[in-house]
Amino acid sequence: SQLSSARYGKDNVRVYKVHRDEKTGVHTVVEMTVCVLLEGDIETSYTEADNSVVVATDSMKNTVYGVYPWPQNLKQDISNGLTKVMAKQHPVTPPELFASILSSHFIETYSHIHAAHVKVITHRWTRMTIDGKPHPHSFIRDGAETRNVEAVARRGGGITIHSGISGLLVLKSTGSAFHGYIRNEYTTLPEVWDRILSTEVECGWTWKPFAGLSAVRQSVPKFDRAWQASRDITLKTFAEDNSASVQNTMYKMCDAILAAVPDVATVDYSLPNKHYFEISGFPSCGVPDRGANKKADLSWHKGLKNTGKDAEVYAPQSNPNGLIQCTVTRQ
Ligand SMILES: O=c1[nH]c(=O)c2nn[nH]c2[nH]1
C-alpha cells in the first residue's frame, strides 16, 4: 500500500469574540466555528508511526484561540516579528482575513507544511432593536444561515479564498413555473405555470488568487461588500424572477454577482428544490396520484376545491427533493 493523499487537523473549534467600545459602551460579538487541515511532509506519521512530523491538532486549536502553550515561543515569535495567529490578538473579521492570517501562520511556522486549509463558519448574532433603537449588547440568532470562508495558503503559492452563504431558507408562494420538460413513459409530473418555490441557499464565490497575506489585507474592504452584494442579489433575484426553473434562476444569480464583484472569478450554487405538493390521494408509495383517482384531492370532503387556482392547502415534502447545482465563470 501507499499513501495517496493526507491532510489532518482540528475541526469544530468554536470561537466567540466580543469587542467592547470603551467610549460608547457598545459591544460587538462574533461567533465562528473553525476547521484547520494541514498538508505537507507528514506521510511518515501515517506509514511509520513517526509523530515527529505531527503538529498536534490540540496545538492547532490553541493557535486559533491564540494561546501559545510555551511562553518562550511567544517571545521568540515577537522577536521574529512572526504573524501571531490569535483570535485574541488579531481581527476575526472579515472572516476572509482571519482565515488567511490563520492559514498563513501554519506555512510560516512549520517548514514541512505545504498547505493549510482553514474554514471559518460565522454564525448570525444580529443586534436586537429594542423600542426602535439598536441595543448596545443584546443579539438574536435570526436563522441558521451562516457566512462561510475557506482559505488555503500554499507554500510558494499564495492564498486562494472561497467565500459563501449557507442555510438561507427562502420561499415564494408564486412567481415560479416549470413546464416544457421531457415527457415520456417515466413522466407523471404535471406541468405547472404557478407553483410554490422554496430552497435553502448554499452558494459561494471564488476570489481571483491572492499573492499572499498582504494582498488579502489590501482587499479587506471588498469582502464584506461582496458578501452583502451576493446575499442581496440572491434574495432580489429569487423574489423578482418569474422563474422558469431553479436552473435558470440560479444562473441569473451567478451572472449578477459576477457583474457586481469584479474580483470574483467564479460563482457556484447548490439549491435543493424543497417541494410543496397539492393535496391529493397519495398511494402508500407516496407518489402523488395524478391520474387514476380524480377524487383523490379534497373534493371527497363536501366537494372542497383545493387544486390548481383554488389550491390553498399544500403538503410540504421533506423528501425526496430536487438538487440543482452550477458553477458560472466569466467569459
Ligand atoms: O426547477 C425545477 N427544475 C427541475 O429540473 C425539476 N424537475 N422537477 N421539478 C423541477 N423543477
Short mmCIF file of C-alpha atoms and ligand atoms in Angstrom, two decimals:
data_model
loop_
_atom_site.label_atom_id
_atom_site.label_comp_id
_atom_site.label_asym_id
_atom_site.label_seq_id
_atom_site.Cartn_x
_atom_site.Cartn_y
_atom_site.Cartn_z
CA SER A 1 0.00 0.00 0.00
CA GLN A 2 0.98 3.63 -0.42
CA LEU A 3 -0.46 6.88 0.92
CA SER A 4 -2.04 8.79 -1.98
CA SER A 5 -3.17 11.88 -0.08
CA ALA A 6 -3.37 13.10 3.51
CA ARG A 7 -4.48 16.13 5.45
CA TYR A 8 -5.34 16.38 9.15
CA GLY A 9 -6.24 18.95 11.76
CA LYS A 10 -8.83 20.15 14.24
CA ASP A 11 -12.49 20.63 13.29
CA ASN A 12 -15.34 22.34 15.13
CA VAL A 13 -13.15 24.82 17.00
CA ARG A 14 -15.82 27.16 18.36
CA VAL A 15 -14.72 30.75 18.87
CA TYR A 16 -16.62 33.70 20.31
CA LYS A 17 -15.09 37.15 20.42
CA VAL A 18 -16.50 40.38 21.87
CA HIS A 19 -15.29 43.88 21.09
CA ARG A 20 -16.14 46.47 23.75
CA ASP A 21 -16.09 50.09 22.61
CA GLU A 22 -14.81 51.94 25.69
CA LYS A 23 -16.25 55.27 24.57
CA THR A 24 -19.76 54.21 23.57
CA GLY A 25 -20.14 51.07 25.69
CA VAL A 26 -21.40 49.31 22.56
CA HIS A 27 -20.41 45.64 22.33
CA THR A 28 -19.93 43.78 19.07
CA VAL A 29 -19.89 39.98 19.07
CA VAL A 30 -18.72 37.37 16.56
CA GLU A 31 -19.20 33.60 16.83
CA MET A 32 -17.42 31.21 14.50
CA THR A 33 -16.70 27.54 14.01
CA VAL A 34 -13.23 26.95 12.61
CA CYS A 35 -11.62 23.95 10.90
CA VAL A 36 -7.87 23.72 10.27
CA LEU A 37 -6.45 21.00 8.00
CA LEU A 38 -2.72 20.74 7.14
CA GLU A 39 -0.90 19.01 4.28
CA GLY A 40 2.82 18.50 3.81
CA ASP A 41 5.68 16.11 4.61
CA ILE A 42 3.55 14.16 7.05
CA GLU A 43 3.48 10.76 5.31
CA THR A 44 5.68 9.03 7.91
CA SER A 45 3.18 9.84 10.67
CA TYR A 46 0.75 7.60 8.78
CA THR A 47 3.07 4.96 7.39
CA GLU A 48 5.74 4.66 10.10
CA ALA A 49 4.07 5.92 13.30
CA ASP A 50 6.57 8.80 13.14
CA ASN A 51 4.99 11.56 15.25
CA SER A 52 7.98 13.86 14.91
CA VAL A 53 6.29 15.48 11.92
CA VAL A 54 2.95 15.97 13.68
CA VAL A 55 1.73 19.39 14.74
CA ALA A 56 -0.73 18.22 17.38
CA THR A 57 -4.30 19.11 16.49
CA ASP A 58 -4.54 20.42 20.04
CA SER A 59 -1.79 22.93 19.17
CA MET A 60 -3.82 23.98 16.15
CA LYS A 61 -6.80 24.60 18.43
CA ASN A 62 -4.58 26.67 20.72
CA THR A 63 -3.33 28.64 17.72
CA VAL A 64 -6.87 29.51 16.67
CA TYR A 65 -7.59 30.85 20.16
CA GLY A 66 -4.19 32.46 20.35
CA VAL A 67 -2.91 30.72 23.46
CA TYR A 68 0.71 29.73 22.91
CA PRO A 69 1.43 26.65 25.04
CA TRP A 70 5.07 27.72 25.61
CA PRO A 71 5.54 31.38 26.63
CA GLN A 72 9.09 31.46 25.20
CA ASN A 73 7.65 30.75 21.77
CA LEU A 74 5.64 33.92 22.12
CA LYS A 75 8.80 35.93 22.90
CA GLN A 76 10.59 34.20 20.01
CA ASP A 77 7.70 34.90 17.68
CA ILE A 78 7.54 38.53 18.73
CA SER A 79 11.32 38.91 18.18
CA ASN A 80 10.90 37.25 14.77
CA GLY A 81 8.03 39.58 14.01
CA LEU A 82 6.08 36.43 13.17
CA THR A 83 2.43 36.86 12.39
CA LYS A 84 0.93 35.75 15.66
CA VAL A 85 -2.29 33.95 14.79
CA MET A 86 -4.60 34.86 17.60
CA ALA A 87 -8.28 35.39 17.74
CA LYS A 88 -7.25 37.24 20.88
CA GLN A 89 -4.74 39.50 19.19
CA HIS A 90 -5.95 39.65 15.62
CA PRO A 91 -9.12 40.83 13.94
CA VAL A 92 -11.51 37.95 13.37
CA THR A 93 -13.47 39.95 10.78
CA PRO A 94 -13.80 39.88 7.91
CA PRO A 95 -13.57 36.10 8.06
CA GLU A 96 -11.57 36.10 4.83
CA LEU A 97 -8.79 37.99 6.65
CA PHE A 98 -8.90 35.79 9.77
CA ALA A 99 -8.81 32.59 7.68
CA SER A 100 -5.91 33.97 5.63
CA ILE A 101 -3.92 35.02 8.71
CA LEU A 102 -4.51 31.62 10.30
CA SER A 103 -3.60 29.58 7.20
CA SER A 104 -0.52 31.71 6.50
CA HIS A 105 0.67 31.21 10.08
CA PHE A 106 0.95 27.44 9.63
CA ILE A 107 3.00 27.81 6.44
CA GLU A 108 5.27 30.38 8.11
CA THR A 109 5.71 28.39 11.31
CA TYR A 110 6.16 24.80 10.09
CA SER A 111 8.59 24.39 7.18
CA HIS A 112 7.34 20.86 6.41
CA ILE A 113 3.74 22.00 5.99
CA HIS A 114 2.99 22.87 2.37
CA ALA A 115 -0.69 23.75 2.50
CA ALA A 116 -3.04 24.94 5.24
CA HIS A 117 -6.78 24.77 4.70
CA VAL A 118 -8.81 26.95 7.07
CA LYS A 119 -12.61 27.04 7.04
CA VAL A 120 -14.36 29.73 9.07
CA ILE A 121 -18.14 29.49 9.55
CA THR A 122 -19.60 32.69 11.02
CA HIS A 123 -22.94 32.30 12.80
CA ARG A 124 -25.59 35.05 12.98
CA TRP A 125 -25.80 37.30 16.04
CA THR A 126 -27.97 40.18 14.82
CA ARG A 127 -28.16 43.19 17.15
CA MET A 128 -31.58 43.48 18.83
CA THR A 129 -33.71 46.53 18.18
CA ILE A 130 -35.45 47.47 21.44
CA ASP A 131 -38.02 50.30 21.46
CA GLY A 132 -36.84 51.22 17.99
CA LYS A 133 -33.19 51.52 18.99
CA PRO A 134 -30.20 49.16 18.41
CA HIS A 135 -29.36 47.58 21.78
CA PRO A 136 -25.72 48.02 22.86
CA HIS A 137 -25.10 44.43 23.97
CA SER A 138 -28.04 42.16 23.06
CA PHE A 139 -28.27 39.99 19.96
CA ILE A 140 -30.59 37.44 18.33
CA ARG A 141 -29.79 34.30 16.33
CA ASP A 142 -32.11 35.12 13.43
CA GLY A 143 -31.70 31.94 11.43
CA ALA A 144 -29.35 29.05 10.87
CA GLU A 145 -27.83 30.94 7.95
CA THR A 146 -24.05 31.23 8.06
CA ARG A 147 -21.35 33.18 6.26
CA ASN A 148 -18.55 30.83 5.24
CA VAL A 149 -14.94 31.20 4.13
CA GLU A 150 -12.37 28.64 3.07
CA ALA A 151 -8.81 29.95 2.71
CA VAL A 152 -5.91 27.82 1.51
CA ALA A 153 -2.34 29.09 1.94
CA ARG A 154 0.21 27.16 -0.10
CA ARG A 155 3.97 27.39 0.28
CA GLY A 156 5.15 29.49 -2.64
CA GLY A 157 1.60 29.50 -3.99
CA GLY A 158 -0.16 32.44 -2.39
CA ILE A 159 -3.66 32.23 -0.88
CA THR A 160 -6.92 31.11 -2.51
CA ILE A 161 -10.21 32.14 -0.92
CA HIS A 162 -13.75 30.79 -1.42
CA SER A 163 -16.48 32.75 0.36
CA GLY A 164 -20.12 31.78 0.67
CA ILE A 165 -23.52 31.60 2.30
CA SER A 166 -25.28 28.50 3.69
CA GLY A 167 -28.62 27.78 5.26
CA LEU A 168 -30.51 30.76 3.86
CA LEU A 169 -34.04 29.30 3.68
CA VAL A 170 -36.40 31.07 1.31
CA LEU A 171 -39.89 30.51 -0.16
CA LYS A 172 -42.05 32.25 -2.69
CA SER A 173 -45.78 31.48 -2.99
CA THR A 174 -45.98 32.26 -6.71
CA GLY A 175 -43.74 33.55 -9.49
CA SER A 176 -42.38 30.13 -10.31
CA ALA A 177 -43.27 27.74 -13.13
CA PHE A 178 -41.92 24.52 -14.54
CA HIS A 179 -43.10 23.18 -17.90
CA GLY A 180 -41.79 22.12 -21.28
CA TYR A 181 -39.58 19.37 -19.86
CA ILE A 182 -39.08 15.91 -21.36
CA ARG A 183 -42.25 13.80 -21.19
CA ASN A 184 -42.10 10.04 -21.67
CA GLU A 185 -43.22 6.79 -20.06
CA TYR A 186 -41.44 7.82 -16.84
CA THR A 187 -43.11 11.21 -16.50
CA THR A 188 -46.00 11.75 -14.12
CA LEU A 189 -45.23 15.32 -13.02
CA PRO A 190 -47.92 17.64 -14.36
CA GLU A 191 -46.67 20.84 -15.99
CA VAL A 192 -47.25 23.86 -13.78
CA TRP A 193 -47.43 27.57 -14.57
CA ASP A 194 -47.81 28.77 -10.97
CA ARG A 195 -46.07 26.89 -8.12
CA ILE A 196 -44.50 27.42 -4.72
CA LEU A 197 -40.70 27.60 -4.85
CA SER A 198 -38.61 27.01 -1.76
CA THR A 199 -34.91 26.35 -1.35
CA GLU A 200 -32.10 26.57 1.18
CA VAL A 201 -29.38 28.64 -0.42
CA GLU A 202 -25.86 27.21 -0.49
CA CYS A 203 -23.75 29.46 -2.67
CA GLY A 204 -20.18 30.64 -2.96
CA TRP A 205 -17.76 32.81 -4.87
CA THR A 206 -14.10 32.11 -5.58
CA TRP A 207 -11.83 35.15 -5.47
CA LYS A 208 -9.08 35.66 -8.02
CA PRO A 209 -5.97 34.24 -6.26
CA PHE A 210 -4.06 36.41 -3.79
CA ALA A 211 -0.25 36.56 -3.95
CA GLY A 212 -0.09 36.48 -0.14
CA LEU A 213 -1.39 37.89 3.14
CA SER A 214 -0.56 41.50 2.26
CA ALA A 215 -2.69 41.21 -0.90
CA VAL A 216 -5.57 39.90 1.23
CA ARG A 217 -5.14 42.80 3.66
CA GLN A 218 -5.34 45.26 0.75
CA SER A 219 -8.63 43.66 -0.32
CA VAL A 220 -10.21 43.71 3.16
CA PRO A 221 -12.83 46.37 2.25
CA LYS A 222 -14.08 44.15 -0.60
CA PHE A 223 -15.04 41.07 1.43
CA ASP A 224 -18.00 42.39 3.42
CA ARG A 225 -19.25 44.29 0.37
CA ALA A 226 -19.12 41.09 -1.73
CA TRP A 227 -21.00 39.09 0.91
CA GLN A 228 -23.70 41.77 1.22
CA ALA A 229 -23.99 42.08 -2.58
CA SER A 230 -24.21 38.31 -3.08
CA ARG A 231 -26.85 37.96 -0.37
CA ASP A 232 -28.89 40.90 -1.69
CA ILE A 233 -28.66 39.65 -5.30
CA THR A 234 -29.71 36.15 -4.26
CA LEU A 235 -32.81 37.42 -2.43
CA LYS A 236 -33.76 40.01 -5.08
CA THR A 237 -33.38 37.57 -7.98
CA PHE A 238 -35.25 34.86 -6.10
CA ALA A 239 -38.11 37.25 -5.30
CA GLU A 240 -38.40 39.08 -8.61
CA ASP A 241 -37.50 36.48 -11.25
CA ASN A 242 -40.55 34.90 -12.89
CA SER A 243 -38.75 31.62 -12.55
CA ALA A 244 -38.92 29.13 -15.41
CA SER A 245 -36.84 26.69 -13.35
CA VAL A 246 -34.39 26.60 -10.48
CA GLN A 247 -31.66 26.18 -13.09
CA ASN A 248 -32.40 29.43 -14.91
CA THR A 249 -32.96 31.48 -11.77
CA MET A 250 -29.69 30.38 -10.17
CA TYR A 251 -27.81 31.18 -13.38
CA LYS A 252 -29.21 34.73 -13.25
CA MET A 253 -27.96 34.99 -9.64
CA CYS A 254 -24.46 33.93 -10.67
CA ASP A 255 -24.42 36.30 -13.65
CA ALA A 256 -25.45 39.26 -11.48
CA ILE A 257 -22.85 38.51 -8.79
CA LEU A 258 -20.05 38.27 -11.37
CA ALA A 259 -21.17 41.64 -12.73
CA ALA A 260 -21.28 43.18 -9.25
CA VAL A 261 -17.99 41.84 -7.84
CA PRO A 262 -15.10 42.23 -10.33
CA ASP A 263 -12.52 40.45 -8.11
CA VAL A 264 -14.53 37.22 -8.10
CA ALA A 265 -13.60 34.60 -10.73
CA THR A 266 -16.43 32.07 -10.34
CA VAL A 267 -19.78 31.76 -8.57
CA ASP A 268 -21.40 28.48 -7.54
CA TYR A 269 -24.85 27.50 -6.24
CA SER A 270 -26.28 24.28 -4.89
CA LEU A 271 -30.03 24.59 -4.40
CA PRO A 272 -32.37 21.87 -3.10
CA ASN A 273 -35.86 22.14 -4.59
CA LYS A 274 -37.98 21.79 -1.44
CA HIS A 275 -41.31 20.64 -2.91
CA TYR A 276 -44.78 21.70 -1.73
CA PHE A 277 -47.34 19.37 -3.36
CA GLU A 278 -51.04 19.94 -3.79
CA ILE A 279 -53.04 17.62 -1.53
CA SER A 280 -54.07 14.56 -3.48
CA GLY A 281 -54.58 10.87 -2.75
CA PHE A 282 -51.09 9.74 -2.05
CA PRO A 283 -50.96 5.98 -2.54
CA SER A 284 -48.84 4.20 0.09
CA CYS A 285 -45.77 4.68 -2.10
CA GLY A 286 -46.07 8.42 -1.54
CA VAL A 287 -46.11 9.24 -5.24
CA PRO A 288 -48.86 11.78 -5.87
CA ASP A 289 -51.73 10.11 -7.70
CA ARG A 290 -52.19 12.49 -10.57
CA GLY A 291 -54.11 10.24 -12.83
CA ALA A 292 -56.22 7.29 -11.78
CA ASN A 293 -58.06 8.66 -8.78
CA LYS A 294 -59.54 12.04 -9.72
CA LYS A 295 -61.36 12.07 -6.38
CA ALA A 296 -58.02 11.93 -4.60
CA ASP A 297 -57.96 15.68 -3.83
CA LEU A 298 -60.10 17.23 -1.06
CA SER A 299 -63.23 17.18 -3.20
CA TRP A 300 -64.23 13.96 -1.40
CA HIS A 301 -65.00 16.22 1.57
CA LYS A 302 -68.13 18.23 0.75
CA GLY A 303 -66.77 18.93 -2.73
CA LEU A 304 -63.95 21.13 -1.40
CA LYS A 305 -61.97 22.72 -4.23
CA ASN A 306 -58.25 22.73 -3.46
CA THR A 307 -56.48 22.17 -6.75
CA GLY A 308 -54.96 24.46 -9.36
CA LYS A 309 -56.00 28.09 -8.87
CA ASP A 310 -58.20 27.03 -5.92
CA ALA A 311 -55.31 25.35 -4.10
CA GLU A 312 -54.54 26.92 -0.73
CA VAL A 313 -53.59 23.95 1.43
CA TYR A 314 -50.43 22.06 0.35
CA ALA A 315 -48.29 19.24 1.71
CA PRO A 316 -44.65 20.35 2.31
CA GLN A 317 -42.35 17.46 1.33
CA SER A 318 -39.31 16.54 3.44
CA ASN A 319 -38.03 14.18 0.76
CA PRO A 320 -37.18 13.48 -1.93
CA ASN A 321 -36.03 16.93 -3.05
CA GLY A 322 -34.62 18.19 -6.30
CA LEU A 323 -30.97 19.27 -6.14
CA ILE A 324 -29.78 21.75 -8.75
CA GLN A 325 -26.11 22.79 -8.92
CA CYS A 326 -23.98 25.05 -11.11
CA THR A 327 -20.70 26.93 -11.35
CA VAL A 328 -20.56 30.01 -13.54
CA THR A 329 -17.35 31.72 -14.70
CA ARG A 330 -16.52 34.86 -16.61
CA GLN A 331 -16.49 34.53 -20.39
O1 LIG B 1 -36.99 23.90 -11.29
C1 LIG B 1 -37.06 22.68 -11.48
N1 LIG B 1 -36.05 22.05 -12.15
C2 LIG B 1 -36.05 20.72 -12.41
O2 LIG B 1 -35.11 20.21 -13.03
C3 LIG B 1 -37.17 19.98 -11.94
N2 LIG B 1 -37.50 18.66 -12.01
N3 LIG B 1 -38.69 18.52 -11.40
N4 LIG B 1 -39.11 19.72 -10.92
C4 LIG B 1 -38.19 20.64 -11.25
N5 LIG B 1 -38.13 21.98 -11.02
#
